[in-house]
């Protein structure tokens, strides 16, 4: 396995900005090239076949109202002003130019709900206007129902809510107790026309609660459509560093499967590198889980056969219409497709009757971010999860490993007074082009660092 060394990381650059939109076919080819270079191009690979990127994070603030023990933000995040709206929209344009319509754009931060509400709404609306899919990544504290209604009206298609023990929410001593918070958020989003994901960071303290958390969330599959677990990673300002030996993609996936209580294959279709994540696609009917990819060979074959069809998740009726029209022209696949549907219906029949036809789609992920000090070259090369920076998209793990380099740089802007630069530390324009100097660490950051040093030395003396 090859790792980036310190110098490689320092020299690593984002993929750059594009002058005009790249045709989707070229974007797919570009991604396929990256997959091949990394040696992960296989027949069950979706990245580069169906879509050129799984998701692009658009960080609209570095501020947060929590201080998680596994936070990926920089020690200096609270010193950075929110980047101007014009710059955010310019980055949205770049996401479109790189990856085209239907791209998932995760509006994130810090916590994006801390951004000026009118600007947040404009950002969501602009992403939607370009026919991309804006989702909100939040800890939920300030994601009030009126705000979510407003954002849904502006075009928001989904919300990803992060709740877990790493957030150290006062009064909650376990994931089980945190289900009270999850329940409150579930009721808050109930009935909104957006998909709902719950995200949990896995660390030593909650590993044993993964399966119960899955059980709780799937018992709310009428609202929750996605369950995601991300493994702890040593990156950013978080105070927990070394990953516990028990935590890896296989052990976390095994715990998730326990919570699903029915066999689900997480490796039928791959998105990016096999060490980065895996996922299962299921239906929840009458409280029971059904693996939608049960027939692996047929799933892969149909995925390839249907690759030409534009899957517009914003308009499922039109997408189904396209699939039906395509099937009519390809009777061989119509027969196979019908067989697939009938097989599934037969398996589900008794629960379908009991649930009176109520079916909920439930997708379950495990995501394995890397430590900042051990970035694997092939995983960065085949990364499916990008962050949009001033200099184009870059792998999320690489971004986290050198956040300050990407964030604390003067940003060029065109103003009525000509080209000026925006200073991320002051939030002001300056025609002289200020040199950004990282400030003294804030009091909180200093305390955190001291706490960490103390922890490190006690670990060393116990070793
Ligand atoms: S962000 Fe990191 S863990 Fe996720 S796909 Fe990219 S390289 Fe892999």
Short mmCIF file of N, CA and C and ligand atoms in Angstrom, two decimals, residues 271-273 275-277 367-370 375-376 378-386 395-398 400, ligand 1:
data_model
loop_
_atom_site.label_atom_id
_atom_site.label_comp_id
_atom_site.label_asym_id
_atom_site.label_seq_id
_atom_site.Cartn_x
_atom_site.Cartn_y
_atom_site.Cartn_z
N UNK A 271 -19.20 1.92 -4.90
CA UNK A 271 -19.07 3.34 -5.27
C UNK A 271 -17.67 3.77 -4.84
N UNK A 272 -16.76 3.86 -5.81
CA UNK A 272 -15.38 4.24 -5.48
C UNK A 272 -14.60 3.08 -4.90
N UNK A 273 -13.68 3.40 -4.00
CA UNK A 273 -12.75 2.40 -3.49
C UNK A 273 -13.41 1.48 -2.46
N UNK A 275 -12.23 0.10 0.09
CA UNK A 275 -11.86 0.34 1.49
C UNK A 275 -12.48 1.64 2.03
N UNK A 276 -13.11 2.40 1.15
CA UNK A 276 -13.67 3.69 1.59
C UNK A 276 -15.10 3.53 2.13
N UNK A 277 -15.88 2.74 1.45
CA UNK A 277 -17.25 2.59 1.94
C UNK A 277 -17.91 1.39 1.27
N UNK A 367 -18.99 4.47 6.03
CA UNK A 367 -17.99 5.30 5.34
C UNK A 367 -16.72 5.36 6.19
N UNK A 368 -15.62 5.08 5.53
CA UNK A 368 -14.36 4.90 6.25
C UNK A 368 -13.35 6.00 5.90
N UNK A 369 -13.50 7.17 6.53
CA UNK A 369 -12.56 8.27 6.26
C UNK A 369 -11.17 7.89 6.74
N UNK A 370 -10.15 8.53 6.13
CA UNK A 370 -8.76 8.18 6.49
C UNK A 370 -8.17 9.16 7.49
N UNK A 375 -2.73 8.86 4.46
CA UNK A 375 -3.59 8.91 3.27
C UNK A 375 -3.08 7.93 2.23
N UNK A 376 -3.93 7.00 1.84
CA UNK A 376 -3.54 6.00 0.84
C UNK A 376 -3.73 6.59 -0.56
N UNK A 378 -4.11 5.30 -3.62
CA UNK A 378 -5.15 4.82 -4.53
C UNK A 378 -6.56 5.24 -4.08
N UNK A 379 -6.74 5.41 -2.79
CA UNK A 379 -8.06 5.84 -2.32
C UNK A 379 -8.31 7.32 -2.62
N UNK A 380 -7.26 8.11 -2.49
CA UNK A 380 -7.42 9.53 -2.85
C UNK A 380 -7.70 9.63 -4.36
N UNK A 381 -6.97 8.83 -5.13
CA UNK A 381 -7.14 8.85 -6.60
C UNK A 381 -8.56 8.48 -7.00
N UNK A 382 -9.15 7.53 -6.28
CA UNK A 382 -10.48 7.04 -6.69
C UNK A 382 -11.58 7.60 -5.79
N UNK A 383 -11.30 8.69 -5.14
CA UNK A 383 -12.26 9.25 -4.17
C UNK A 383 -13.59 9.62 -4.84
N UNK A 384 -14.67 9.32 -4.14
CA UNK A 384 -16.00 9.61 -4.68
C UNK A 384 -16.64 10.82 -4.01
N UNK A 385 -15.97 11.33 -2.98
CA UNK A 385 -16.57 12.36 -2.12
C UNK A 385 -15.66 13.60 -2.15
N UNK A 386 -16.06 14.58 -2.92
CA UNK A 386 -15.20 15.75 -3.13
C UNK A 386 -15.65 16.95 -2.29
N UNK A 395 -10.43 15.61 -3.06
CA UNK A 395 -10.91 14.54 -2.18
C UNK A 395 -11.12 15.05 -0.75
N UNK A 396 -12.23 14.65 -0.15
CA UNK A 396 -12.55 15.08 1.22
C UNK A 396 -11.43 14.74 2.21
N UNK A 397 -10.86 13.52 2.10
CA UNK A 397 -9.80 13.13 3.04
C UNK A 397 -8.57 14.02 2.87
N UNK A 398 -8.23 14.32 1.60
CA UNK A 398 -7.08 15.20 1.37
C UNK A 398 -7.40 16.60 1.87
N UNK A 400 -9.33 17.44 4.33
CA UNK A 400 -9.27 17.47 5.79
C UNK A 400 -7.82 17.47 6.29
S1 LIG B 1 -13.42 11.04 1.35
FE1 LIG B 1 -11.77 9.63 1.92
S2 LIG B 1 -12.78 7.79 2.62
FE2 LIG B 1 -14.30 9.00 1.49
S3 LIG B 1 -14.19 8.26 -0.62
FE3 LIG B 1 -12.79 9.94 -0.48
S4 LIG B 1 -10.79 9.06 -0.04
FE4 LIG B 1 -12.35 7.54 0.44
#
